[in-house]
Amino acid sequence: MSRTTIIAAAQLGPIARSENRASVVKRMIALMREAKAMGAEVVAYPEAALTAFFPHWWTEDEAEIDAWFERDMPGKDTAALFDEARRLGVGFHLGYCELDLSSGKKRRFNSSILVDKQGAIIGKYRKIHLPGHFEHRPGTPFQNLEKRYFEVGDLGFGVWRAYGGVAGMMICNDRRWPEAYRVLGLQAVEMIFCGYNTPVHHPAAPDHDRLGQFHNELCMQSGAYQNSCWVIGVAKAGVEEGVDMIGGSAIFAPTGEIVARCSSIEDELIVARCDLDLGRSYRETTFDFAKHRRVETYGMIVERTGRNTP
Ligand code: CDT
């Protein structure tokens, strides 16, 4: 008997700097209800889904920075999302900015969680690949200050039993790195949730701009195929505080095919019936790691000759 999970990706359009969490959560609940009506068991929201993507601008005001972060999850404004999930019996994936005070010192992470159908948090991930720069670059049209506002995640790439299978997470820039998928693939992940905020314009390399959507799909399609799993890529899209961000939220099958894709750069829901055994079919044949993967030989030429070419 095949195992299927109906998964929804809830793309969000731009969030104004002035829009409060309660208003964003209201938008998210509307998408969650739509997902439920379409039979979804889990709905995925983007990276840093509760606010505008503040690493796009510079500030030195600590209180202002802290205001972009969640101290509690669920907190005062996000409780409604958890309550609705419980009421509908729908799980969700949420990206948010986490302020961790548990060690007695302030730590900030770009995080995501998996929440089950009872509204309980069952898994947490903290983003590892932080793009951008630490310093203010006033000459550029916008900043990319993730290195300044976040610490590198310290939880590794984990997997959890969830939504009828094995689920893992990565966040935005992580999706460009094959090792992120492979670490999850080695743990037999069956579905990877990945939220993103990706500007159309890359100030450090404007010649890449025309390829933004292509690279977005390229990395998630190959990550899904090479690791025999579903990938749910979900964007915050559209022009947000002057920064134009790509949409293209999509659900990628273990075949590498795209089975659903958003067509707008606004709040939009897509749904796919995901056969988790489709991944098993690839994992037990083409990508049977135990049978065909030869990691012990990969460094041989370098070891023998000191060079990395024959
Ligand atoms: N949020 C995030 O990680 N964004 C980066 C920005 C672009 S750097 C090429 C991304 O990888 O999409």
mmCIF file of C-alpha atoms and ligand atoms in Angstrom:
data_model
loop_
_atom_site.group_PDB
_atom_site.id
_atom_site.type_symbol
_atom_site.label_atom_id
_atom_site.label_comp_id
_atom_site.label_asym_id
_atom_site.label_seq_id
_atom_site.Cartn_x
_atom_site.Cartn_y
_atom_site.Cartn_z
ATOM 1 C CA MET A 1 0.000 0.000 0.000
ATOM 2 C CA SER A 2 1.490 3.340 -0.957
ATOM 3 C CA ARG A 3 1.957 6.074 1.624
ATOM 4 C CA THR A 4 0.700 9.458 0.529
ATOM 5 C CA THR A 5 0.720 12.789 2.312
ATOM 6 C CA ILE A 6 -1.086 15.803 0.924
ATOM 7 C CA ILE A 7 1.272 18.755 1.318
ATOM 8 C CA ALA A 8 0.490 22.453 0.798
ATOM 9 C CA ALA A 9 2.959 25.279 0.206
ATOM 10 C CA ALA A 10 1.623 28.647 1.359
ATOM 11 C CA GLN A 11 3.506 31.357 -0.489
ATOM 12 C CA LEU A 12 3.263 34.815 1.073
ATOM 13 C CA GLY A 13 3.308 38.039 -0.855
ATOM 14 C CA PRO A 14 5.240 41.001 0.522
ATOM 15 C CA ILE A 15 4.905 42.018 4.172
ATOM 16 C CA ALA A 16 5.190 45.751 4.793
ATOM 17 C CA ARG A 17 7.597 46.908 7.481
ATOM 18 C CA SER A 18 4.589 48.420 9.253
ATOM 19 C CA GLU A 19 2.416 45.276 9.089
ATOM 20 C CA ASN A 20 2.066 43.666 12.510
ATOM 21 C CA ARG A 21 2.300 39.958 13.336
ATOM 22 C CA ALA A 22 -1.424 39.643 14.034
ATOM 23 C CA SER A 23 -2.180 40.789 10.500
ATOM 24 C CA VAL A 24 0.358 38.381 8.950
ATOM 25 C CA VAL A 25 -0.976 35.493 11.061
ATOM 26 C CA LYS A 26 -4.457 36.314 9.763
ATOM 27 C CA ARG A 27 -3.175 35.907 6.198
ATOM 28 C CA MET A 28 -1.505 32.650 7.159
ATOM 29 C CA ILE A 29 -4.682 31.296 8.755
ATOM 30 C CA ALA A 30 -6.651 32.066 5.592
ATOM 31 C CA LEU A 31 -4.138 29.977 3.625
ATOM 32 C CA MET A 32 -4.272 27.214 6.239
ATOM 33 C CA ARG A 33 -8.069 27.011 5.908
ATOM 34 C CA GLU A 34 -7.742 26.844 2.132
ATOM 35 C CA ALA A 35 -5.167 24.060 2.549
ATOM 36 C CA LYS A 36 -7.516 22.114 4.808
ATOM 37 C CA ALA A 37 -10.356 22.492 2.306
ATOM 38 C CA MET A 38 -8.051 20.981 -0.328
ATOM 39 C CA GLY A 39 -7.301 17.992 1.900
ATOM 40 C CA ALA A 40 -3.817 19.007 3.036
ATOM 41 C CA GLU A 41 -2.294 17.344 6.083
ATOM 42 C CA VAL A 42 0.544 19.837 6.399
ATOM 43 C CA VAL A 43 1.073 23.400 5.194
ATOM 44 C CA ALA A 44 4.496 24.997 4.703
ATOM 45 C CA TYR A 45 5.156 28.729 5.210
ATOM 46 C CA PRO A 46 8.265 30.665 4.093
ATOM 47 C CA GLU A 47 11.481 31.684 5.827
ATOM 48 C CA ALA A 48 11.015 34.482 8.407
ATOM 49 C CA ALA A 49 7.317 34.365 7.598
ATOM 50 C CA LEU A 50 6.019 36.671 10.317
ATOM 51 C CA THR A 51 7.626 39.962 9.298
ATOM 52 C CA ALA A 52 9.241 41.858 6.469
ATOM 53 C CA PHE A 53 12.717 40.494 5.702
ATOM 54 C CA PHE A 54 14.621 43.005 7.863
ATOM 55 C CA PRO A 55 18.191 41.818 6.940
ATOM 56 C CA HIS A 56 17.567 43.924 3.832
ATOM 57 C CA TRP A 57 18.222 47.071 5.843
ATOM 58 C CA TRP A 58 20.819 48.339 8.315
ATOM 59 C CA THR A 59 20.141 49.315 11.910
ATOM 60 C CA GLU A 60 22.311 49.660 14.998
ATOM 61 C CA ASP A 61 19.381 49.949 17.370
ATOM 62 C CA GLU A 62 19.329 46.747 19.468
ATOM 63 C CA ALA A 63 15.717 47.208 20.543
ATOM 64 C CA GLU A 64 14.673 47.642 16.929
ATOM 65 C CA ILE A 65 16.542 44.469 15.953
ATOM 66 C CA ASP A 66 15.011 42.480 18.816
ATOM 67 C CA ALA A 67 11.556 43.562 17.748
ATOM 68 C CA TRP A 68 11.902 41.427 14.584
ATOM 69 C CA PHE A 69 12.452 38.276 16.664
ATOM 70 C CA GLU A 70 10.200 35.857 18.560
ATOM 71 C CA ARG A 71 11.134 35.203 22.205
ATOM 72 C CA ASP A 72 8.418 32.567 22.585
ATOM 73 C CA MET A 73 6.968 30.068 20.160
ATOM 74 C CA PRO A 74 4.029 30.045 20.244
ATOM 75 C CA GLY A 75 3.912 33.651 21.412
ATOM 76 C CA LYS A 76 1.154 36.165 21.893
ATOM 77 C CA ASP A 77 0.478 36.655 18.165
ATOM 78 C CA THR A 78 1.438 33.225 16.837
ATOM 79 C CA ALA A 79 -0.798 31.327 19.312
ATOM 80 C CA ALA A 80 -3.724 31.826 16.930
ATOM 81 C CA LEU A 81 -1.895 29.901 14.200
ATOM 82 C CA PHE A 82 -1.251 26.972 16.542
ATOM 83 C CA ASP A 83 -4.874 27.050 17.767
ATOM 84 C CA GLU A 84 -6.193 26.981 14.220
ATOM 85 C CA ALA A 85 -3.878 24.121 13.255
ATOM 86 C CA ARG A 86 -5.173 22.123 16.239
ATOM 87 C CA ARG A 87 -8.780 22.958 15.396
ATOM 88 C CA LEU A 88 -8.365 21.954 11.735
ATOM 89 C CA GLY A 89 -6.098 18.990 12.439
ATOM 90 C CA VAL A 90 -3.388 20.278 10.076
ATOM 91 C CA GLY A 91 0.359 20.257 10.717
ATOM 92 C CA PHE A 92 2.578 23.137 9.625
ATOM 93 C CA HIS A 93 6.123 24.262 8.921
ATOM 94 C CA LEU A 94 7.010 27.813 9.945
ATOM 95 C CA GLY A 95 10.113 29.921 9.386
ATOM 96 C CA TYR A 96 10.688 32.675 11.952
ATOM 97 C CA CYS A 97 13.433 34.688 13.628
ATOM 98 C CA GLU A 98 14.289 33.272 17.025
ATOM 99 C CA LEU A 99 15.623 35.180 20.024
ATOM 100 C CA ASP A 100 17.045 32.613 22.440
ATOM 101 C CA LEU A 101 17.716 33.862 25.963
ATOM 102 C CA SER A 102 17.927 30.410 27.561
ATOM 103 C CA SER A 103 21.699 30.508 28.114
ATOM 104 C CA GLY A 104 21.548 33.874 29.888
ATOM 105 C CA LYS A 105 22.961 35.586 26.811
ATOM 106 C CA LYS A 106 21.204 36.898 23.757
ATOM 107 C CA ARG A 107 21.386 34.585 20.721
ATOM 108 C CA ARG A 108 19.608 35.226 17.444
ATOM 109 C CA PHE A 109 18.858 32.576 14.832
ATOM 110 C CA ASN A 110 17.007 32.257 11.543
ATOM 111 C CA SER A 111 14.913 29.225 12.514
ATOM 112 C CA SER A 112 12.103 26.941 11.419
ATOM 113 C CA ILE A 113 9.871 24.450 13.165
ATOM 114 C CA LEU A 114 7.630 21.508 12.379
ATOM 115 C CA VAL A 115 4.306 21.489 14.194
ATOM 116 C CA ASP A 116 2.061 18.429 14.345
ATOM 117 C CA LYS A 117 -1.720 18.218 13.915
ATOM 118 C CA GLN A 118 -2.206 18.685 17.655
ATOM 119 C CA GLY A 119 -0.333 21.987 17.557
ATOM 120 C CA ALA A 120 2.808 20.609 19.269
ATOM 121 C CA ILE A 121 6.296 21.587 18.072
ATOM 122 C CA ILE A 122 8.083 18.397 17.073
ATOM 123 C CA GLY A 123 11.243 19.681 15.407
ATOM 124 C CA LYS A 124 13.422 22.773 15.161
ATOM 125 C CA TYR A 125 16.159 23.811 12.721
ATOM 126 C CA ARG A 126 18.464 26.858 12.796
ATOM 127 C CA LYS A 127 19.782 28.082 9.447
ATOM 128 C CA ILE A 128 23.394 27.122 8.784
ATOM 129 C CA HIS A 129 24.306 28.852 5.499
ATOM 130 C CA LEU A 130 23.922 32.573 6.198
ATOM 131 C CA PRO A 131 24.475 34.597 3.008
ATOM 132 C CA GLY A 132 25.480 38.227 2.667
ATOM 133 C CA HIS A 133 27.777 40.397 4.746
ATOM 134 C CA PHE A 134 28.355 41.869 8.238
ATOM 135 C CA GLU A 135 29.076 45.453 7.295
ATOM 136 C CA HIS A 136 26.846 48.245 6.060
ATOM 137 C CA ARG A 137 27.069 48.703 2.273
ATOM 138 C CA PRO A 138 25.382 52.067 1.733
ATOM 139 C CA GLY A 139 26.221 52.082 -1.985
ATOM 140 C CA THR A 140 23.978 49.083 -2.751
ATOM 141 C CA PRO A 141 20.208 49.237 -3.376
ATOM 142 C CA PHE A 142 19.548 47.043 -0.302
ATOM 143 C CA GLN A 143 21.497 45.145 2.338
ATOM 144 C CA ASN A 144 21.873 41.408 2.912
ATOM 145 C CA LEU A 145 22.821 41.391 6.597
ATOM 146 C CA GLU A 146 22.053 37.863 7.705
ATOM 147 C CA LYS A 147 25.652 37.406 8.897
ATOM 148 C CA ARG A 148 25.184 40.434 11.145
ATOM 149 C CA TYR A 149 21.749 39.657 12.572
ATOM 150 C CA PHE A 150 21.976 35.856 12.992
ATOM 151 C CA GLU A 151 24.357 33.287 14.436
ATOM 152 C CA VAL A 152 25.155 30.188 12.404
ATOM 153 C CA GLY A 153 22.691 27.460 13.371
ATOM 154 C CA ASP A 154 23.918 24.991 15.966
ATOM 155 C CA LEU A 155 21.407 22.158 15.616
ATOM 156 C CA GLY A 156 22.678 20.446 12.461
ATOM 157 C CA PHE A 157 20.347 19.032 9.794
ATOM 158 C CA GLY A 158 17.956 16.739 11.647
ATOM 159 C CA VAL A 159 14.980 14.600 10.659
ATOM 160 C CA TRP A 160 11.762 13.788 12.492
ATOM 161 C CA ARG A 161 8.943 11.288 12.066
ATOM 162 C CA ALA A 162 6.120 13.546 10.923
ATOM 163 C CA TYR A 163 3.165 13.726 8.535
ATOM 164 C CA GLY A 164 3.273 9.998 7.794
ATOM 165 C CA GLY A 165 6.975 9.884 6.919
ATOM 166 C CA VAL A 166 10.394 11.330 7.714
ATOM 167 C CA ALA A 167 10.642 15.136 7.522
ATOM 168 C CA GLY A 168 13.627 17.506 7.518
ATOM 169 C CA MET A 169 14.174 21.240 7.087
ATOM 170 C CA MET A 170 16.562 23.683 5.483
ATOM 171 C CA ILE A 171 16.228 27.447 5.042
ATOM 172 C CA CYS A 172 16.697 29.511 1.893
ATOM 173 C CA ASN A 173 20.428 29.728 1.101
ATOM 174 C CA ASP A 174 20.900 26.172 2.461
ATOM 175 C CA ARG A 175 19.077 24.941 -0.644
ATOM 176 C CA ARG A 176 21.998 25.939 -2.874
ATOM 177 C CA TRP A 177 24.401 23.551 -1.063
ATOM 178 C CA PRO A 178 24.253 19.861 -2.028
ATOM 179 C CA GLU A 179 25.616 18.751 1.340
ATOM 180 C CA ALA A 180 22.514 20.111 3.077
ATOM 181 C CA TYR A 181 20.317 17.662 1.139
ATOM 182 C CA ARG A 182 22.851 14.855 1.422
ATOM 183 C CA VAL A 183 23.088 15.068 5.220
ATOM 184 C CA LEU A 184 19.294 14.744 5.271
ATOM 185 C CA GLY A 185 19.359 12.074 2.542
ATOM 186 C CA LEU A 186 21.754 9.982 4.617
ATOM 187 C CA GLN A 187 19.070 10.018 7.319
ATOM 188 C CA ALA A 188 16.504 8.725 4.780
ATOM 189 C CA VAL A 189 14.543 11.969 4.675
ATOM 190 C CA GLU A 190 11.307 11.738 2.682
ATOM 191 C CA MET A 191 10.189 15.385 2.617
ATOM 192 C CA ILE A 192 12.301 18.524 3.025
ATOM 193 C CA PHE A 193 10.633 21.833 3.886
ATOM 194 C CA CYS A 194 12.494 24.933 2.707
ATOM 195 C CA GLY A 195 11.290 28.524 2.998
ATOM 196 C CA TYR A 196 13.060 31.376 1.198
ATOM 197 C CA ASN A 197 13.331 35.159 0.690
ATOM 198 C CA THR A 198 15.335 35.576 -2.506
ATOM 199 C CA PRO A 199 15.803 38.966 -4.139
ATOM 200 C CA VAL A 200 15.645 39.138 -7.924
ATOM 201 C CA HIS A 201 18.707 41.387 -7.884
ATOM 202 C CA HIS A 202 22.056 40.136 -6.568
ATOM 203 C CA PRO A 203 24.046 43.340 -5.869
ATOM 204 C CA ALA A 204 27.375 41.471 -5.661
ATOM 205 C CA ALA A 205 26.803 39.715 -9.035
ATOM 206 C CA PRO A 206 24.116 41.407 -11.138
ATOM 207 C CA ASP A 207 24.930 39.139 -14.090
ATOM 208 C CA HIS A 208 23.295 36.302 -12.098
ATOM 209 C CA ASP A 209 19.979 38.153 -11.890
ATOM 210 C CA ARG A 210 18.490 36.723 -15.070
ATOM 211 C CA LEU A 211 19.045 33.199 -13.712
ATOM 212 C CA GLY A 212 17.436 33.606 -10.271
ATOM 213 C CA GLN A 213 14.361 31.487 -10.934
ATOM 214 C CA PHE A 214 16.378 28.907 -12.876
ATOM 215 C CA HIS A 215 18.862 28.468 -10.014
ATOM 216 C CA ASN A 216 16.012 28.262 -7.527
ATOM 217 C CA GLU A 217 14.530 25.293 -9.359
ATOM 218 C CA LEU A 218 17.849 23.766 -10.377
ATOM 219 C CA CYS A 219 19.034 23.233 -6.813
ATOM 220 C CA MET A 220 15.744 21.946 -5.414
ATOM 221 C CA GLN A 221 15.064 19.654 -8.374
ATOM 222 C CA SER A 222 18.504 18.072 -8.151
ATOM 223 C CA GLY A 223 18.360 17.927 -4.332
ATOM 224 C CA ALA A 224 15.068 16.045 -4.535
ATOM 225 C CA TYR A 225 16.229 13.644 -7.247
ATOM 226 C CA GLN A 226 19.702 12.897 -5.853
ATOM 227 C CA ASN A 227 18.311 12.240 -2.387
ATOM 228 C CA SER A 228 15.084 10.447 -3.340
ATOM 229 C CA CYS A 229 12.805 12.825 -1.479
ATOM 230 C CA TRP A 230 10.107 15.455 -1.870
ATOM 231 C CA VAL A 231 11.186 19.092 -1.529
ATOM 232 C CA ILE A 232 8.686 21.804 -0.660
ATOM 233 C CA GLY A 233 10.120 25.205 -1.607
ATOM 234 C CA VAL A 234 8.060 28.148 -0.401
ATOM 235 C CA ALA A 235 8.737 31.812 -1.035
ATOM 236 C CA LYS A 236 8.025 35.169 0.409
ATOM 237 C CA ALA A 237 7.545 36.919 -2.905
ATOM 238 C CA GLY A 238 6.924 40.266 -4.540
ATOM 239 C CA VAL A 239 8.141 43.787 -3.927
ATOM 240 C CA GLU A 240 8.712 44.217 -0.209
ATOM 241 C CA GLU A 241 9.933 47.601 1.031
ATOM 242 C CA GLY A 242 11.487 48.255 -2.383
ATOM 243 C CA VAL A 243 13.144 44.825 -2.705
ATOM 244 C CA ASP A 244 11.783 42.665 -5.526
ATOM 245 C CA MET A 245 11.776 38.992 -4.479
ATOM 246 C CA ILE A 246 11.224 35.910 -6.625
ATOM 247 C CA GLY A 247 8.176 33.697 -6.132
ATOM 248 C CA GLY A 248 8.055 30.334 -7.841
ATOM 249 C CA SER A 249 7.114 28.329 -4.746
ATOM 250 C CA ALA A 250 6.957 24.724 -5.885
ATOM 251 C CA ILE A 251 6.719 21.107 -4.841
ATOM 252 C CA PHE A 252 9.438 18.850 -6.266
ATOM 253 C CA ALA A 253 9.063 15.088 -6.531
ATOM 254 C CA PRO A 254 11.836 12.511 -5.974
ATOM 255 C CA THR A 255 11.822 12.136 -9.766
ATOM 256 C CA GLY A 256 13.126 15.699 -9.954
ATOM 257 C CA GLU A 257 9.853 16.806 -11.527
ATOM 258 C CA ILE A 258 7.907 19.858 -10.425
ATOM 259 C CA VAL A 259 4.371 18.761 -9.570
ATOM 260 C CA ALA A 260 2.946 22.120 -8.434
ATOM 261 C CA ARG A 261 4.137 25.687 -8.817
ATOM 262 C CA CYS A 262 2.777 29.105 -7.792
ATOM 263 C CA SER A 263 2.044 31.471 -10.639
ATOM 264 C CA SER A 264 1.782 34.745 -8.708
ATOM 265 C CA ILE A 265 4.010 36.784 -6.400
ATOM 266 C CA GLU A 266 1.236 37.158 -3.822
ATOM 267 C CA ASP A 267 -0.331 35.011 -1.105
ATOM 268 C CA GLU A 268 -1.022 31.771 -2.972
ATOM 269 C CA LEU A 269 -1.540 28.147 -2.058
ATOM 270 C CA ILE A 270 -0.451 25.071 -3.984
ATOM 271 C CA VAL A 271 -1.130 21.478 -3.004
ATOM 272 C CA ALA A 272 0.289 18.125 -4.077
ATOM 273 C CA ARG A 273 -0.501 14.529 -3.219
ATOM 274 C CA CYS A 274 2.974 13.247 -2.359
ATOM 275 C CA ASP A 275 3.610 9.523 -2.622
ATOM 276 C CA LEU A 276 6.390 8.889 -0.107
ATOM 277 C CA ASP A 277 7.081 5.473 -1.621
ATOM 278 C CA LEU A 278 8.114 7.145 -4.839
ATOM 279 C CA GLY A 279 11.227 8.194 -2.912
ATOM 280 C CA ARG A 280 11.745 4.640 -1.718
ATOM 281 C CA SER A 281 11.745 3.449 -5.336
ATOM 282 C CA TYR A 282 14.753 5.706 -6.121
ATOM 283 C CA ARG A 283 16.482 5.054 -2.785
ATOM 284 C CA GLU A 284 16.365 1.302 -3.410
ATOM 285 C CA THR A 285 17.615 1.443 -7.022
ATOM 286 C CA THR A 286 19.570 4.310 -8.658
ATOM 287 C CA PHE A 287 20.394 5.949 -5.327
ATOM 288 C CA ASP A 288 20.923 2.906 -3.122
ATOM 289 C CA PHE A 289 23.691 4.575 -1.101
ATOM 290 C CA ALA A 290 24.906 1.342 0.528
ATOM 291 C CA LYS A 291 25.290 -0.427 -2.828
ATOM 292 C CA HIS A 292 26.570 2.269 -5.161
ATOM 293 C CA ARG A 293 27.985 5.181 -3.189
ATOM 294 C CA ARG A 294 31.802 4.999 -3.060
ATOM 295 C CA VAL A 295 32.652 7.816 -0.684
ATOM 296 C CA GLU A 296 35.798 6.025 0.553
ATOM 297 C CA THR A 297 37.430 6.421 -2.884
ATOM 298 C CA TYR A 298 36.529 10.051 -3.557
ATOM 299 C CA GLY A 299 39.747 11.471 -2.108
ATOM 300 C CA MET A 300 42.137 8.861 -3.537
ATOM 301 C CA ILE A 301 43.763 10.920 -6.286
ATOM 302 C CA VAL A 302 44.420 13.815 -3.919
ATOM 303 C CA GLU A 303 45.813 11.429 -1.313
ATOM 304 C CA ARG A 304 48.137 9.634 -3.745
ATOM 305 C CA THR A 305 49.404 12.586 -5.735
ATOM 306 C CA GLY A 306 48.716 15.673 -3.650
ATOM 307 C CA ARG A 307 46.803 17.026 -6.678
ATOM 308 C CA ASN A 308 43.084 17.054 -7.253
ATOM 309 C CA THR A 309 43.337 16.177 -10.949
ATOM 310 C CA PRO A 310 44.803 12.920 -12.337
HETATM 311 N N1 CDT B 1 17.421 34.470 2.605
HETATM 312 C C1 CDT B 1 18.405 33.985 1.840
HETATM 313 O O1 CDT B 1 19.154 33.105 2.240
HETATM 314 N N2 CDT B 1 18.568 34.581 0.632
HETATM 315 C C2 CDT B 1 19.646 34.269 -0.233
HETATM 316 C C3 CDT B 1 19.957 35.524 -0.946
HETATM 317 C C4 CDT B 1 20.713 35.486 -2.137
HETATM 318 S S1 CDT B 1 22.376 35.326 -2.109
HETATM 319 C C5 CDT B 1 22.567 34.611 -3.696
HETATM 320 C C6 CDT B 1 19.366 33.104 -1.163
HETATM 321 O O2 CDT B 1 20.218 32.228 -1.270
HETATM 322 O O3 CDT B 1 18.311 33.037 -1.787
#
